[in-house]
Short mmCIF file of C-alpha atoms in Angstrom, two decimals:
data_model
loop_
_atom_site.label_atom_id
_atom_site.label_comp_id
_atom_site.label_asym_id
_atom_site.label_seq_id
_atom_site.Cartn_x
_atom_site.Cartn_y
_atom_site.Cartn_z
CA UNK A 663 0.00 0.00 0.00
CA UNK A 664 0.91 3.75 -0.95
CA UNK A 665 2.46 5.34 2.74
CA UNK A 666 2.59 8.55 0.16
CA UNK A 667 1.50 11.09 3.45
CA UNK A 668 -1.41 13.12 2.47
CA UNK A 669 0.49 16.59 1.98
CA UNK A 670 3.00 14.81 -0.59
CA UNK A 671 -0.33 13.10 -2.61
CA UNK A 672 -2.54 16.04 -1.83
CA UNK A 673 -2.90 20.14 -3.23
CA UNK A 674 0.45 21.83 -3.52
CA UNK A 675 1.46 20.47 -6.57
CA UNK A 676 -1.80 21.20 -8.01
CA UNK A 677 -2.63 24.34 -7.35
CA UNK A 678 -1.01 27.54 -9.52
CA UNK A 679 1.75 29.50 -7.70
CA UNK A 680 -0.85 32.39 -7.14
CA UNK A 681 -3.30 30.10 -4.84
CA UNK A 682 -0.34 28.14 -3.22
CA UNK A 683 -0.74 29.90 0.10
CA UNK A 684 -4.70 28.69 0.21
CA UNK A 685 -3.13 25.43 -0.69
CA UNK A 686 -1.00 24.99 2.56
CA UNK A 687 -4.08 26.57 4.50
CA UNK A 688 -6.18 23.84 3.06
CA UNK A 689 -3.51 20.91 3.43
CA UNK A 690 -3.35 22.13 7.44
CA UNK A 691 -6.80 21.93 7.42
CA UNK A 692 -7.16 18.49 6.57
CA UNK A 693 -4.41 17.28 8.91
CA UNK A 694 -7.29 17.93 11.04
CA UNK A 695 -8.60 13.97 9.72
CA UNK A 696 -5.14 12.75 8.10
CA UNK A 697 -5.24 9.58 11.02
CA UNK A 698 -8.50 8.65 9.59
CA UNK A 699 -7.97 9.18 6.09
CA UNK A 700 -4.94 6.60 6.44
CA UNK A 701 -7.30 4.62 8.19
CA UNK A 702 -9.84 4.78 4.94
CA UNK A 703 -6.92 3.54 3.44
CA UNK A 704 -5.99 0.99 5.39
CA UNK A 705 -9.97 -0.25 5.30
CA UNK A 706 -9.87 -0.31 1.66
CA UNK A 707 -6.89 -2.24 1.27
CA UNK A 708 -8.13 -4.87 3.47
CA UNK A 709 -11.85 -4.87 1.81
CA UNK A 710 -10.13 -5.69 -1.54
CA UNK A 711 -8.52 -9.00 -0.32
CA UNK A 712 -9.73 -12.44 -1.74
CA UNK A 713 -9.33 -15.99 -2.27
CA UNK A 714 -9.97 -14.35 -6.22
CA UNK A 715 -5.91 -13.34 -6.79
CA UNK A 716 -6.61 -11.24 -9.54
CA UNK A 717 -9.01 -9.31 -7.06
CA UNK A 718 -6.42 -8.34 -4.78
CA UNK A 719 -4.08 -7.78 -7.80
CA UNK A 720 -6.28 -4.77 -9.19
CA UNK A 721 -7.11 -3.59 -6.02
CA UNK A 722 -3.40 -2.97 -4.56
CA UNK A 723 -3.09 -1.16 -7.81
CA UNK A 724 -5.76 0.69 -7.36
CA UNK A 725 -5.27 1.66 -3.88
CA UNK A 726 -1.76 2.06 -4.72
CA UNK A 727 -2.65 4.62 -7.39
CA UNK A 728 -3.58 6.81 -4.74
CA UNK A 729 -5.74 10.05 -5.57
CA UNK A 730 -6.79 13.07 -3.78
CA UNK A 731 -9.54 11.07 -1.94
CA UNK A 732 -11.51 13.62 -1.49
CA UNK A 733 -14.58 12.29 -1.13
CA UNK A 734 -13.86 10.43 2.04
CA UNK A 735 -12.16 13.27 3.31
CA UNK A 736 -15.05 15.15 2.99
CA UNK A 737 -17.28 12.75 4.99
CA UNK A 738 -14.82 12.71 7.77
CA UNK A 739 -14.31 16.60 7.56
CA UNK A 740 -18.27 16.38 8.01
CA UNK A 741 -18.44 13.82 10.45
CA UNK A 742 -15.44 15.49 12.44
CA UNK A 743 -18.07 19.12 12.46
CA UNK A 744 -21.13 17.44 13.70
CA UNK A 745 -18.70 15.83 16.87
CA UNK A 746 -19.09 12.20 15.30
CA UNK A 747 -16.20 10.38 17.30
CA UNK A 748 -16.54 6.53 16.46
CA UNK A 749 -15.46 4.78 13.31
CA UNK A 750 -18.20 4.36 10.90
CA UNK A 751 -17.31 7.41 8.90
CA UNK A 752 -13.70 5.62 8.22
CA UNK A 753 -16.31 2.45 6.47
CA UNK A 754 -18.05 4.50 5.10
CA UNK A 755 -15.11 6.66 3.26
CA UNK A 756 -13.98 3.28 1.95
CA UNK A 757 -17.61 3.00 0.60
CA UNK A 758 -17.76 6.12 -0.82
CA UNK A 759 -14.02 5.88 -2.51
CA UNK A 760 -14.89 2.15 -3.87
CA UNK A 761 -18.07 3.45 -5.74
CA UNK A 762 -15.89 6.19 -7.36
CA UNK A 763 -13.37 3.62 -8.02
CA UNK A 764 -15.54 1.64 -9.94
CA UNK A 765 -17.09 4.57 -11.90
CA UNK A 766 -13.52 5.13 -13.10
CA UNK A 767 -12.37 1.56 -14.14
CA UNK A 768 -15.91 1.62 -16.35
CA UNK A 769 -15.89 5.36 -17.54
CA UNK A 770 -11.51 3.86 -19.00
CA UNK A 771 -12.93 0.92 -20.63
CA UNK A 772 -15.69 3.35 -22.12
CA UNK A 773 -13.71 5.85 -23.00
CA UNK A 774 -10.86 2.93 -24.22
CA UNK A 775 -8.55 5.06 -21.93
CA UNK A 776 -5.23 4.29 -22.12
CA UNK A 777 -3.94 5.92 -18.69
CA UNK A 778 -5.28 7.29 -15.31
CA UNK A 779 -3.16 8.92 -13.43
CA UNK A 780 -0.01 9.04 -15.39
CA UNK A 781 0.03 5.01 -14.87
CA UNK A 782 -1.56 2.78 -17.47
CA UNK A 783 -4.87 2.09 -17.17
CA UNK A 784 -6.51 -0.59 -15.21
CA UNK A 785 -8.25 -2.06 -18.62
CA UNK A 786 -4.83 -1.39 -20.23
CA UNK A 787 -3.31 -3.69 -17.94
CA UNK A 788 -5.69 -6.29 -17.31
CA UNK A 789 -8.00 -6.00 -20.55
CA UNK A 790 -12.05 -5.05 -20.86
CA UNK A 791 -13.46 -8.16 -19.34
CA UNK A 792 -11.89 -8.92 -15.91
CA UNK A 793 -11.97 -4.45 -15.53
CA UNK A 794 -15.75 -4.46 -16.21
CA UNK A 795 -16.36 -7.35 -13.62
CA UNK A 796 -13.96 -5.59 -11.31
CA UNK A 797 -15.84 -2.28 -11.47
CA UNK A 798 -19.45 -4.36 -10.79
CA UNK A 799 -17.07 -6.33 -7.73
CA UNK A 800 -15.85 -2.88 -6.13
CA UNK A 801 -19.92 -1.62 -6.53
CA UNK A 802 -20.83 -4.59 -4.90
CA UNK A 803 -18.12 -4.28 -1.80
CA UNK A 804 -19.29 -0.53 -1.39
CA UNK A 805 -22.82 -2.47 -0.96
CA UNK A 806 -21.46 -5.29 1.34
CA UNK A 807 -19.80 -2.28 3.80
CA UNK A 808 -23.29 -0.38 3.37
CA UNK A 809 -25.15 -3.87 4.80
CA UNK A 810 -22.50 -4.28 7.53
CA UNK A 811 -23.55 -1.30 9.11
CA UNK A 812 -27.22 -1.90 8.66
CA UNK A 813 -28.44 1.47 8.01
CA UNK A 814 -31.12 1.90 6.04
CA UNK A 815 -30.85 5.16 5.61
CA UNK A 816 -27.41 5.34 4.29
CA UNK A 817 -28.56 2.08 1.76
CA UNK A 818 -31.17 4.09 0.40
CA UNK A 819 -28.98 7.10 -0.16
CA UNK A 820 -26.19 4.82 -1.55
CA UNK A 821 -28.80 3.02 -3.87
CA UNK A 822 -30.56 6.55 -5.36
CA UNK A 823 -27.36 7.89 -6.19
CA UNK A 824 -25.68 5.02 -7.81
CA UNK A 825 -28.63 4.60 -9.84
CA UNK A 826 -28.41 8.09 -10.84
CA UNK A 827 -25.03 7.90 -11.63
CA UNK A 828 -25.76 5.42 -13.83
CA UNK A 829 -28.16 7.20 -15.62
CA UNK A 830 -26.10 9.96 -15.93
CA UNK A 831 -23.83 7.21 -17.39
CA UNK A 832 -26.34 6.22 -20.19
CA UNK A 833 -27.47 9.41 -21.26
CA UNK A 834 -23.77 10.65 -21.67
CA UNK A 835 -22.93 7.47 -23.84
CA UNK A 836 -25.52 8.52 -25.49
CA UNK A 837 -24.64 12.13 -26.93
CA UNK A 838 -21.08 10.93 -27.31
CA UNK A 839 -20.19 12.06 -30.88
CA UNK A 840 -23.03 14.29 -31.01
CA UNK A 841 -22.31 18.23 -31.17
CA UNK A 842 -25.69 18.64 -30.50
CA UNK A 843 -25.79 18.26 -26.54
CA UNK A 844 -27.16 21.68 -25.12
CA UNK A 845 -25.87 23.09 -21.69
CA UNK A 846 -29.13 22.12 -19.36
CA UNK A 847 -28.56 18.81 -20.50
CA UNK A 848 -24.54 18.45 -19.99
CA UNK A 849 -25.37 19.88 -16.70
CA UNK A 850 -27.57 16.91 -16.24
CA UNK A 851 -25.57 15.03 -16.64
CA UNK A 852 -22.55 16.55 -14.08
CA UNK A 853 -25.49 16.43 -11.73
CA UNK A 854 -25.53 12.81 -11.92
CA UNK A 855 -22.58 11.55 -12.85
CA UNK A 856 -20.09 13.43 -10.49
CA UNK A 857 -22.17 15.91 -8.00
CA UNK A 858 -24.52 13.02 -6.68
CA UNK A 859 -21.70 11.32 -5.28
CA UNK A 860 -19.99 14.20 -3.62
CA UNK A 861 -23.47 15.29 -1.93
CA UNK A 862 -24.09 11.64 -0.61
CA UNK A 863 -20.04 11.71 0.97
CA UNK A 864 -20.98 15.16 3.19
CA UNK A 865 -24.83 13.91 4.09
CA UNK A 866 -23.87 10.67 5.29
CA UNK A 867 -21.98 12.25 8.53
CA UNK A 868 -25.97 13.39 9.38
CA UNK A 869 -27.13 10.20 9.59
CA UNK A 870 -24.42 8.89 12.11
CA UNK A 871 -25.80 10.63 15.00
CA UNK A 872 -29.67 12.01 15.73
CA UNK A 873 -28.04 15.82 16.56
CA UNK A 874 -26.38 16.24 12.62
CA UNK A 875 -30.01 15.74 10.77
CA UNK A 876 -30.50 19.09 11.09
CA UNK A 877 -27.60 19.88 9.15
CA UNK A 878 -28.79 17.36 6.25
CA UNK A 879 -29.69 19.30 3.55
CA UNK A 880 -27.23 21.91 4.36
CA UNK A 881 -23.99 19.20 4.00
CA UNK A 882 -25.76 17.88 0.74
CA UNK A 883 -25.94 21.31 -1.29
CA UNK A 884 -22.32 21.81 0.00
CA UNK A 885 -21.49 18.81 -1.86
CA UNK A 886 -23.82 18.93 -4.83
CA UNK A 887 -22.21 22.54 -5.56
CA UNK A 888 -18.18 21.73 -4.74
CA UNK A 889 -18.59 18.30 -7.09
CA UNK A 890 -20.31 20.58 -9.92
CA UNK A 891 -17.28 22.95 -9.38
CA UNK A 892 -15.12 19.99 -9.21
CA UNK A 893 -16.00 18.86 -12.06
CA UNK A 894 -16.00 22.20 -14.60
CA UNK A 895 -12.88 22.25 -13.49
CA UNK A 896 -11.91 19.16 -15.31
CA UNK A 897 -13.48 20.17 -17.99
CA UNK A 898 -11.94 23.45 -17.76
CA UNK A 899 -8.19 21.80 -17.52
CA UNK A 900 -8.53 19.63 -20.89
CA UNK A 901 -8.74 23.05 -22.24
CA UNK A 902 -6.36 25.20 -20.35
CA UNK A 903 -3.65 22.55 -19.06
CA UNK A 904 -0.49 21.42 -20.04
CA UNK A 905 -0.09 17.43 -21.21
CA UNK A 906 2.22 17.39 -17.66
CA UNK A 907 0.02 18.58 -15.90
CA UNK A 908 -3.19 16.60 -16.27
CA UNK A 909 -1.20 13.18 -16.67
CA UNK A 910 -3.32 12.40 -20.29
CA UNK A 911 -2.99 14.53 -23.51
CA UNK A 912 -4.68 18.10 -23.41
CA UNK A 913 -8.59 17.66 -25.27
CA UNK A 914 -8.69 14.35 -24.37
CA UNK A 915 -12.40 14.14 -23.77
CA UNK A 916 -13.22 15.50 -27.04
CA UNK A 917 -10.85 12.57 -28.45
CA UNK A 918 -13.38 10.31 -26.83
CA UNK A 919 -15.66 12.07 -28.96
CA UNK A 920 -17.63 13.63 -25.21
CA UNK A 921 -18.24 17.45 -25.58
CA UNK A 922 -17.27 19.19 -22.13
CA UNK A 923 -18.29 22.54 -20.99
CA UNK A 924 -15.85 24.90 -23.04
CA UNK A 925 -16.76 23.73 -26.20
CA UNK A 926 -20.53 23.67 -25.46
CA UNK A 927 -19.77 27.69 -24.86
CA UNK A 928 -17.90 28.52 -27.67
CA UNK A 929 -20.39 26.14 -30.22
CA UNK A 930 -22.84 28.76 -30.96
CA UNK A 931 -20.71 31.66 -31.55
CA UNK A 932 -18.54 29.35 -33.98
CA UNK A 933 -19.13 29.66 -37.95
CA UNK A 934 -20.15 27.03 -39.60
CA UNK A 935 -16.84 25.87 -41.18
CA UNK A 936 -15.92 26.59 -36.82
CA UNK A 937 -18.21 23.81 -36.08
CA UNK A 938 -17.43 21.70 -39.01
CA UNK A 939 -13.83 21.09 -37.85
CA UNK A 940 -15.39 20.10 -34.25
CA UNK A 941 -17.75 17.55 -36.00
CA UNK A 942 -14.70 16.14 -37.95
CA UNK A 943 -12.65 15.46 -34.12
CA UNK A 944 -15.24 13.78 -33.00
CA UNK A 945 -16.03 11.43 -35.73
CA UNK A 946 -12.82 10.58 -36.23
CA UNK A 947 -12.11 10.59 -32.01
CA UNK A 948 -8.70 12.03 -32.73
CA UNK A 949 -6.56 15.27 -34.59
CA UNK A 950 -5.58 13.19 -37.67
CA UNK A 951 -7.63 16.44 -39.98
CA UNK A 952 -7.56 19.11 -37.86
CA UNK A 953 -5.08 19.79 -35.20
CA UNK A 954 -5.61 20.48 -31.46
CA UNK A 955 -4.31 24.09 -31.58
CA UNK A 956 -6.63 24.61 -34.18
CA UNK A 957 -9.51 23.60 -32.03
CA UNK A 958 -7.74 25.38 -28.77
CA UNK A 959 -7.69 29.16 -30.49
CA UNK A 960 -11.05 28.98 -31.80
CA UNK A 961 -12.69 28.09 -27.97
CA UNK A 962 -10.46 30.64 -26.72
CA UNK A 963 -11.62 33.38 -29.54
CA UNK A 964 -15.23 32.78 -28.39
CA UNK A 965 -15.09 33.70 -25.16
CA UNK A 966 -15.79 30.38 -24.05
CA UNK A 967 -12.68 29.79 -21.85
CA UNK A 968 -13.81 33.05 -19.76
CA UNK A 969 -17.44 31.99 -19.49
CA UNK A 970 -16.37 28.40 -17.90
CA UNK A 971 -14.14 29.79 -15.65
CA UNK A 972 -16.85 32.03 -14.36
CA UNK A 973 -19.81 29.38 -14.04
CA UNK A 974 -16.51 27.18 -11.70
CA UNK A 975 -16.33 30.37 -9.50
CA UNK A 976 -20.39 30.23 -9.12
CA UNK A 977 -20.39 27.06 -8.41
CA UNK A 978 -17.65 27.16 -5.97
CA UNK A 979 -19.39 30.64 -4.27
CA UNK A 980 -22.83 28.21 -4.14
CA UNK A 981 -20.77 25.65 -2.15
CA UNK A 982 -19.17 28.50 0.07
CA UNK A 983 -22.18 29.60 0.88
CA UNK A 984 -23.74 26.27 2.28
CA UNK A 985 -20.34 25.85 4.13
CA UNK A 986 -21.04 29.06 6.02
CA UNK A 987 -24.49 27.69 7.12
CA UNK A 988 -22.77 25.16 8.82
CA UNK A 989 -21.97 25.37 13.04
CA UNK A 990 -18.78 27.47 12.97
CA UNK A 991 -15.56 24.59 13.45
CA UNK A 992 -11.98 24.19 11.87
CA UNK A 993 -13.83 21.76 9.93
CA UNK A 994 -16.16 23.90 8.55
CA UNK A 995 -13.05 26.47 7.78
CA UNK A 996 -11.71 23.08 5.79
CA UNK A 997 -14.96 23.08 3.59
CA UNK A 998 -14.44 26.50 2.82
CA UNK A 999 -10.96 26.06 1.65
CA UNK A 1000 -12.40 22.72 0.21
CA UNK A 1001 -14.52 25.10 -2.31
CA UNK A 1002 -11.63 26.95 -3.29
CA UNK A 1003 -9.39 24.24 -3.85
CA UNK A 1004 -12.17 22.90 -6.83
CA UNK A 1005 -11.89 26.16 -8.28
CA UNK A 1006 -8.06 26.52 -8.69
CA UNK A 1007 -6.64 23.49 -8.84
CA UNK A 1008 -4.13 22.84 -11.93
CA UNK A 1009 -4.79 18.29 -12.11
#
C-alpha cells in the first residue's frame, strides 16, 4: 500500500503558484482527519482481499494509485463538524471511494482510456473483461460495507445515487459524438454523474448521530455545488492545461468524442466551417484532420474559456455559501478552503 502522506499526494502540486498559500491553508486543514484518512486507506486495502488473486491484484493497484480522496475526506471533515467520534465514517469513506473507483475503471474501458493517473490504465493492464467485472465487484463491496452497518438510511442514499449515476452514465454514452448536446442537459448530466456522489459523501456524517439531521440538507448542497465545481474544473483543464500537468494529452475528452463545458460555450458563436472542424474530431475521435491548436484558439476566440471559468467560481461561491451555514468549526473552515481548492486546482 501507498504510505505517500497526504500533503506529498494532496494540493500543492496542483494548485497555480498564485493560490499556493490557500493550498498549505487547506492541506493544514485536513491534517485535522489525516489519522483517519490513512485509516480509509488501510480499510480499503483490506476490503479488496480475496481468495480471487486477480481481485487483490487490481485492487493494490488501485489503492496504490492513490488520488486526492476527497470524497472520504469530505465525509470525515463532516463527520469530524457534527462531533461524530466513532469509526463508521472511516467504512463508510472506503464506501464512498470504492463506488468512485468503480465509476472510473468503467468510464476507461468506455472511453478505451489508455492511462489514469499518469500510470496505465486498469483495462490497459488487465484488458475489458476482468476491468468491467472488477468495477461491478468494487460496486458490490461498497454495498457489502453499506449492509454491515445496517443502516437503512445510508442504503437508500447509496442506492438513489448510484442509480443516478448510472443514468447519468447512459445518457452521456448517449450524446457521445453528437455536437448537438445543449448546456441544461450536460449539466444533467454533471449532476448525476459526479455531483450526486460528492453530496451523498458530506450527508452521510448526518445520519451517524440524531443531533447532525439538522444539518442534512445543508452538507448535501455543500457537496452537490463543490462536485459541480469539481468537475467544470476538469473540464476546464482539458482546455487550459499542459499534457504534464493533467497526466493524459490536453482535449482528451473530445478525443473520446464527449463534448465538455468549453466547447458547449464557444459552439454557438462558432461559424459554420468553426463547427465543421469540431464535427470532424469527433467522428474521427482524434486530430488526424484538424489539429488540437486549431480547435484550442477557436474556444479561446469565443469567449468560451472566460465563461467556464466564471460558471466554476459560481459554483464554488454556491458551495461556500452552504459551508457558512454550517456550526462554525476548523472543519467547517476546511470546507471553505475545500470550495476553493475545486476552483483553482491545476490536475
Amino acid at each position: 500500500m501507498n504510505q505517500t502522506s497526504l500533503r506529498d499526494r494532496l494540493l500543492l502540486s496542483t494548485l497555480p503558484p498564485g493560490e499556493r498559500e490557500n493550498g498549505r491553508r487547506l492541506v493544514a486543514a485536513l491534517a485535522l482527519i489525516e489519522g483517519k484518512l490513512k485509516d480509509v486507506e488501510r480499510e480499503m486495502e483490506a476490503r479488496t482481499r480475496s481468495e480471487v488473486k486477480t481481485i487483490g491484484l487490481i485492487g493494490d493497484y488501485l489503492v496504490d494509485g492513490g488520488g486526492k480522496r476527497i470524497r472520504p475526506a469530505l465525509l470525515l471533515l463532516g463527520a469530524r463538524l457534527l462531533g461524530y467520534e466513532g469509526s463508521r465514517d472511516v467504512r463508510y469513506g472506503a464506501m464512498i471511494e470504492f463506488i468512485h473507483s468503480a465509476t472510473l475503471v468503467h468510464d476507461d474501458i468506455i472511453d478505451a482510456a489508455e492511462t489514469r493517473r499518469g500510470r496505465p490504465s486498469v483495462n490497459r493492464r488487465w484488458g475489458n473483461e476482468l476491468t468491467v467485472l472488477f468495477g461491478d465487484w468494487l460496486y458490490m463491496k461498497a454495498m457489502e460495507i453499506a449492509l454491515d452497518e445496517g443502516d437503512l438510511k445510508v442504503l437508500k442514499l447509496l442506492s438513489d445515487v448510484t442509480l443516478a449515476m448510472t443514468e447519468g452514465e447512459i445518457l452521456g454514452a448517449e450524446r457521445r459524438g453528437s455536437a448537438g448536446i445543449g448546456l441544461p442537459v450536460y449539466m444533467d448530466i454533471v449532476r448525476r454523474k459526479t455531483a450526486l456522489l460528492f453530496a451523498a459523501a458530506c450527508r452521510i456524517p448526518s445520519l451517524l448521530l440524531p443531533s447532525g439531521a439538522q444539518h442534512g440538507d445543508t452538507l448535501w448542497a455543500f457537496g452537490e455545488a463543490l462536485g459541480t465545481a469539481f468537475q467544470l474544473q476538469d473540464d476546464l483543464l482539458d482546455y487550459t492545461a499542459s499534457e504534464e500537468e493533467l497526466g493524459k494529452p490536453v482535449l482528451s475528452d473530445l478525443r473520446e468524442g464527449k463534448l465538455t463545458l468549453p466547447l458547449i460555450l464557444a459552439l454557438p458563436a462558432m461559424t459554420r466551417p468553426e463547427r465543421g472542424l469540431v464535427e470532424v474530431v469527433m467522428r474521427e475521435q482524434g486530430f488526424e484532420s484538424v489539429t488540437p491548436d486549431q480547435l484550442l484558439e477557436i474556444v479561446h476566440r469565443t469567449g468560451a474559456i472566460a465563461s467556464a471559468r466564471q460558471l466554476v467560481d459560481e459554483w464554488a461561491s454556491r458551495a461556500a455559501d452552504q459551508a457558512g451555514r454550517l456550526p462554525a468549526a476548523d472543519a467547517r473552515d476546511a470546507l471553505l478552503l475545500a470550495a476553493e481548492y475545486a476552483a483553482n486546482r491545476r490536475k
